[in-house]
PDB file of C-alpha atoms in Angstrom:
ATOM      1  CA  UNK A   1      12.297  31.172 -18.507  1.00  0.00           C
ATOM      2  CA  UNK A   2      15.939  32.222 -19.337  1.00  0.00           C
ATOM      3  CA  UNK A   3      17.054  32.579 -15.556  1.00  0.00           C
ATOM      4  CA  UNK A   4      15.872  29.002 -14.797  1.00  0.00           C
ATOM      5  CA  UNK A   5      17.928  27.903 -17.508  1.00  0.00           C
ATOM      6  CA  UNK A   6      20.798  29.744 -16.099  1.00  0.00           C
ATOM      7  CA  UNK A   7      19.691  28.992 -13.114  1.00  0.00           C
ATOM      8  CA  UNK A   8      20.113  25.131 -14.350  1.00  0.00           C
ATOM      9  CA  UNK A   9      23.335  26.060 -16.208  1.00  0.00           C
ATOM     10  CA  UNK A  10      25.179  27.674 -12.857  1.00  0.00           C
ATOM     11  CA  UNK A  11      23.897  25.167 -11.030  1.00  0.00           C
ATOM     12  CA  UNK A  12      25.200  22.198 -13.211  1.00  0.00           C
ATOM     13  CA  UNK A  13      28.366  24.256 -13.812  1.00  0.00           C
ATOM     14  CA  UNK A  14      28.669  24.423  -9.725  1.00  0.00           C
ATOM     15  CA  UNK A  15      28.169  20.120  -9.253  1.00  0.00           C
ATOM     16  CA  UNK A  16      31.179  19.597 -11.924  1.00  0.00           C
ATOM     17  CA  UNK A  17      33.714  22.614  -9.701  1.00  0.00           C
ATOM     18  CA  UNK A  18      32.143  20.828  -6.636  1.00  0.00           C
ATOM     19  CA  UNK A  19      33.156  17.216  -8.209  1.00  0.00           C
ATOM     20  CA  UNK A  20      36.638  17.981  -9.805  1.00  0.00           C
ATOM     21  CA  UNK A  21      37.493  18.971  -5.526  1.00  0.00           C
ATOM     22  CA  UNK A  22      36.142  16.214  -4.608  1.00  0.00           C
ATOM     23  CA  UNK A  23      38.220  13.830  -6.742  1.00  0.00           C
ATOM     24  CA  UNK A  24      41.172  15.619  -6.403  1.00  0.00           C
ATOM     25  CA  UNK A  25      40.877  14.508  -2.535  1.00  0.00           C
ATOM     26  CA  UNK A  26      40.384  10.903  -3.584  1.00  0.00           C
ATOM     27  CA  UNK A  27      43.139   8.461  -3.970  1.00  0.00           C
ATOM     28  CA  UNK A  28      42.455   5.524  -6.140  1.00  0.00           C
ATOM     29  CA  UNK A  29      43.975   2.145  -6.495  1.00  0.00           C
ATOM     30  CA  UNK A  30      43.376  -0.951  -8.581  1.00  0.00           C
ATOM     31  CA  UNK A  31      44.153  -4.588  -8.905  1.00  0.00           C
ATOM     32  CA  UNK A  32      45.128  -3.970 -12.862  1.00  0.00           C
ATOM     33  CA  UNK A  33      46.980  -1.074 -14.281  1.00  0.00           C
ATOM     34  CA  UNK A  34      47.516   0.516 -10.872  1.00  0.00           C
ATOM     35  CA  UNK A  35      49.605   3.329 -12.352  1.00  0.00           C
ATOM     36  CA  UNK A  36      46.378   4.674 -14.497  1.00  0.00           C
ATOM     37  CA  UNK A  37      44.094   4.548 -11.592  1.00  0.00           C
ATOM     38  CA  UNK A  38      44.237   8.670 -11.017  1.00  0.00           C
ATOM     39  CA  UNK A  39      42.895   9.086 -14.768  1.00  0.00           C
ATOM     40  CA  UNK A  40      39.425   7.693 -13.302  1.00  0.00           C
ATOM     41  CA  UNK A  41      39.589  11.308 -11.179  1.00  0.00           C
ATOM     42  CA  UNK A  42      40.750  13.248 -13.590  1.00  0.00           C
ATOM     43  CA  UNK A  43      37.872  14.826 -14.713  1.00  0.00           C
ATOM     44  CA  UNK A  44      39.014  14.946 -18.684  1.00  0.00           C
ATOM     45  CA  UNK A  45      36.750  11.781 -20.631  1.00  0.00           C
ATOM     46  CA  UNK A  46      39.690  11.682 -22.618  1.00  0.00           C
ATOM     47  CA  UNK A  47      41.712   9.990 -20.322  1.00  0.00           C
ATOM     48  CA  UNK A  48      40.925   6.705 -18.815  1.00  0.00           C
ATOM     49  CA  UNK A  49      41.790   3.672 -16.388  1.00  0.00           C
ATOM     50  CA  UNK A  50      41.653   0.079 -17.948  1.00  0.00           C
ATOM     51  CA  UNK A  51      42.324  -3.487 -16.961  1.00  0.00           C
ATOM     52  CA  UNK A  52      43.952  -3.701 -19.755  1.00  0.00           C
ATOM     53  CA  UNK A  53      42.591  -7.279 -21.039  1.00  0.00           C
ATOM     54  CA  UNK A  54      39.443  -8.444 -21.375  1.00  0.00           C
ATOM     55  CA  UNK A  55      37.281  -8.782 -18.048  1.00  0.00           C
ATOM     56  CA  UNK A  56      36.639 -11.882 -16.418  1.00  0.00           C
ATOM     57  CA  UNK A  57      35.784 -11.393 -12.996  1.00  0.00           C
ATOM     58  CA  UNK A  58      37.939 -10.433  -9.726  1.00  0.00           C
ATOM     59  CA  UNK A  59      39.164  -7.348 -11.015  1.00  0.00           C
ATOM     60  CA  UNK A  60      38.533  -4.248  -8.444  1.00  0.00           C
ATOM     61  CA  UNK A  61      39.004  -0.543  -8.537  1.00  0.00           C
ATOM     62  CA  UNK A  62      38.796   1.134  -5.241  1.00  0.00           C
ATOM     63  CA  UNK A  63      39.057   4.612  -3.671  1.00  0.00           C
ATOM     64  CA  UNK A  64      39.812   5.727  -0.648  1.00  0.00           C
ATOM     65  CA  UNK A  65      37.718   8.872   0.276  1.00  0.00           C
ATOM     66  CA  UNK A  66      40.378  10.459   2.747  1.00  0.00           C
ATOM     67  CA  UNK A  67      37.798  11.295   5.434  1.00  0.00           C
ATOM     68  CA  UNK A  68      34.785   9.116   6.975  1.00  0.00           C
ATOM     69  CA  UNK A  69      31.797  10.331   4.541  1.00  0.00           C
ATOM     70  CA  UNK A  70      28.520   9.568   3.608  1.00  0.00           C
ATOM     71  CA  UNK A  71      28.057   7.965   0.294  1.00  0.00           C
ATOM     72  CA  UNK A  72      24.891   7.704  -1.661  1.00  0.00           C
ATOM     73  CA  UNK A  73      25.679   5.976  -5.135  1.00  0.00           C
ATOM     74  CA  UNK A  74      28.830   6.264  -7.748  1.00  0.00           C
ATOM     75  CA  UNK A  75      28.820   6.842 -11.066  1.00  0.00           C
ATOM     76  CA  UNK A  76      31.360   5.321 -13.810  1.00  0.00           C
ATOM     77  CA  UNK A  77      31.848   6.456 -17.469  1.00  0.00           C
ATOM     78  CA  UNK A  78      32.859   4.755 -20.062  1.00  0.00           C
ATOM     79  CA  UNK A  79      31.467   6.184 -22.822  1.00  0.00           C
ATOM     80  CA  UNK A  80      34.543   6.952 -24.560  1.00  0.00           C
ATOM     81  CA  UNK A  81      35.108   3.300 -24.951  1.00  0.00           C
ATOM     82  CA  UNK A  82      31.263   2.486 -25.216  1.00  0.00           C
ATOM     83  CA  UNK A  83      31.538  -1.443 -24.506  1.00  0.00           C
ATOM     84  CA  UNK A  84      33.749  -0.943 -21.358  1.00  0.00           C
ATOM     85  CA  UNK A  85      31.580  -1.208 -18.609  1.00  0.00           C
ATOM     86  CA  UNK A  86      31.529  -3.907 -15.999  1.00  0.00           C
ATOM     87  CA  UNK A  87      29.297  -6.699 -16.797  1.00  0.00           C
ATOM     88  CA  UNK A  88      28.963  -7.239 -12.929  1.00  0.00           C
ATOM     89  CA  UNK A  89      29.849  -5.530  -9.973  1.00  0.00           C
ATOM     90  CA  UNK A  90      29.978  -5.671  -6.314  1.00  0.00           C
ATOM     91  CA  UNK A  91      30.402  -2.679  -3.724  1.00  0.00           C
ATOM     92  CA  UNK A  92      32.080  -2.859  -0.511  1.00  0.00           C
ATOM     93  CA  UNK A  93      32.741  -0.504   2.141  1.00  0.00           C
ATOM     94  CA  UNK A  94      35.558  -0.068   4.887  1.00  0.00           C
ATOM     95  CA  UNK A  95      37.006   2.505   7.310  1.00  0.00           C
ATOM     96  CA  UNK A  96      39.787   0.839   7.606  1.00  0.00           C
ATOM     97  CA  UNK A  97      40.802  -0.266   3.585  1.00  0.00           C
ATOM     98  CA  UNK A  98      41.728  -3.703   4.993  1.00  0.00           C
ATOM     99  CA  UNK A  99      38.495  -5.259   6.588  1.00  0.00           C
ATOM    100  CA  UNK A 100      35.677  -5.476   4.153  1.00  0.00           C
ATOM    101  CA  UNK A 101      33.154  -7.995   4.727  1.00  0.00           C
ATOM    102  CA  UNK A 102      29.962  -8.480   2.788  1.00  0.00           C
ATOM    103  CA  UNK A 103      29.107  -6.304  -0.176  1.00  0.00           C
ATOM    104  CA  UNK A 104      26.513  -3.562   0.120  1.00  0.00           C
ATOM    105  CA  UNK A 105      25.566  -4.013  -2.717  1.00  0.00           C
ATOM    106  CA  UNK A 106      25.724  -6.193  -6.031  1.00  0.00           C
ATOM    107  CA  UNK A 107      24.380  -5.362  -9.957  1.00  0.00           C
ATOM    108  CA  UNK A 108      25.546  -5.420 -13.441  1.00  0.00           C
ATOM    109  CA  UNK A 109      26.371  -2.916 -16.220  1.00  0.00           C
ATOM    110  CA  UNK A 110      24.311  -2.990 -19.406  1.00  0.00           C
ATOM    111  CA  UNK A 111      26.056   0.128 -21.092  1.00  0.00           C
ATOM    112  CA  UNK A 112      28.366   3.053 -20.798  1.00  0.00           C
ATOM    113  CA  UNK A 113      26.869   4.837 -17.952  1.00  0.00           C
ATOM    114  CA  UNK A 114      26.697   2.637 -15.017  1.00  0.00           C
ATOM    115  CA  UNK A 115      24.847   4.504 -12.258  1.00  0.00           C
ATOM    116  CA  UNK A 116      24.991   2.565  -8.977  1.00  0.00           C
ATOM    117  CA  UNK A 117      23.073   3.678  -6.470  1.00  0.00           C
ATOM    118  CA  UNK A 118      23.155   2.217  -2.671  1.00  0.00           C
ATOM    119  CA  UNK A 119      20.306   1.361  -0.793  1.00  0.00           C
ATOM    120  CA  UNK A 120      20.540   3.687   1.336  1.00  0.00           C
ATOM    121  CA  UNK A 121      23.270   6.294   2.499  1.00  0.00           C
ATOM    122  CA  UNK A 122      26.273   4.202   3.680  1.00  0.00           C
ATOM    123  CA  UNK A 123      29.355   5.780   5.923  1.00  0.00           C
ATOM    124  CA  UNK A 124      32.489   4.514   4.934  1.00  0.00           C
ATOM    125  CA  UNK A 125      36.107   5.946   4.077  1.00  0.00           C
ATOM    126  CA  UNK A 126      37.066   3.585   1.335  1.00  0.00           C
ATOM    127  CA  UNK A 127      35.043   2.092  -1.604  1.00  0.00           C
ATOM    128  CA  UNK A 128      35.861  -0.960  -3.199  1.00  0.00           C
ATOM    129  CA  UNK A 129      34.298  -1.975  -6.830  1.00  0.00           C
ATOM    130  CA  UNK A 130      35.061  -5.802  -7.930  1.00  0.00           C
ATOM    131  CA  UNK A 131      34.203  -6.140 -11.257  1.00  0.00           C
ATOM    132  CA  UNK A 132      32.348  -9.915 -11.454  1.00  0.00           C
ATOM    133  CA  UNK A 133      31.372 -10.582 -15.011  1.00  0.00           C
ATOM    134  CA  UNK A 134      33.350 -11.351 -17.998  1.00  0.00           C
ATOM    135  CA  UNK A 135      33.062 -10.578 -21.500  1.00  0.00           C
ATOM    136  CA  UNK A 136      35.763 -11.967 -24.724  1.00  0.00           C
ATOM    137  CA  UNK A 137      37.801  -9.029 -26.206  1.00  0.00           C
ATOM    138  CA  UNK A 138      36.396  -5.919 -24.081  1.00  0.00           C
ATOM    139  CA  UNK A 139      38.352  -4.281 -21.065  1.00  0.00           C
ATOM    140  CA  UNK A 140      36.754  -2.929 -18.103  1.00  0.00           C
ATOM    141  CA  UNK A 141      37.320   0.922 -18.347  1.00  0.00           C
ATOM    142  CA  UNK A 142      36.375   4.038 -16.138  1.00  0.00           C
ATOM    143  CA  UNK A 143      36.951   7.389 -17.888  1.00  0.00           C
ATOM    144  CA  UNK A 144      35.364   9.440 -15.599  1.00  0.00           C
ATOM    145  CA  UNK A 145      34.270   8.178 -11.233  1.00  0.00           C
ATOM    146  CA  UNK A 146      31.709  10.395  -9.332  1.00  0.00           C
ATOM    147  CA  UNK A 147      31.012   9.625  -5.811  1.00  0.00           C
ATOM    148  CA  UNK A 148      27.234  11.099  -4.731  1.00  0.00           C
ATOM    149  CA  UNK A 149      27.578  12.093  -0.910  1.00  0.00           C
ATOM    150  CA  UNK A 150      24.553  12.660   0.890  1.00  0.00           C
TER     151      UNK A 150
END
């Protein structure tokens, strides 16, 4: 039993070295407080991107991936500042960061772990989250982005 735990452990240990190489490869940008952006990447939960005033709708956070990949959900944290999360979101994808068209995908957040999960693997280069809901007195806030590749 105590080498599937470690096992789990080294594993689990692995996904976060795996992640933190990942993000340091990703550039982010975003329509509000565009100078915070990175803080999403940084892998500390201390640190943290924000709009900055409350949400209410049209805000967007996106990434650029720096290589075509393929792209199974993402992942944002905000449990450091629990009432953060986007009320609604959309998800689009480009390989170009300029031409996005439809959204692959649309949902809402209903608390500080919003796990959004595609409907099936998409290829893209950049990722584009618009934040659609709005909410009095709360910012929208990422403290920690994963991307899930296939």
């Amino acid at each position: 039993k105590k080498d599937s735990a470690v096992a789990a452990e080294a594993a689990l240990a692995l996904g976060k070295i795996n992640q933190l190489q990942i993000n340091k490869t990703l550039k982010a940008t975003a329509s509000l407080n565009n100078g915070n952006a990175k803080n999403a990447l940084d892998g500390n939960k201390s640190t943290r991107w924000d709009t900055g005033r409350p949400q209410e709708g049209g805000e967007w956070f996106t990434l650029d991936l720096g290589v075509e990949s393929t792209v199974t959900g993402i992942t944002l944290d905000s449990v450091g500042s629990p009432g953060d999360y986007p009320r609604g979101y959309e998800i689009y994808v480009s390989f170009d960061g300029g031409s996005w068209g439809k959204p692959v995908l649309s949902g809402e957040g209903t608390k500080p772990i919003t796990e959004i999960k595609l409907p099936g693997p998409v290829r893209t280069r950049f990722i584009k989250i618009v934040q659609t809901g709005s909410v009095s007195g709360l910012f929208w806030s990422i403290h920690d982005l994963m991307v899930h590749f296939e």
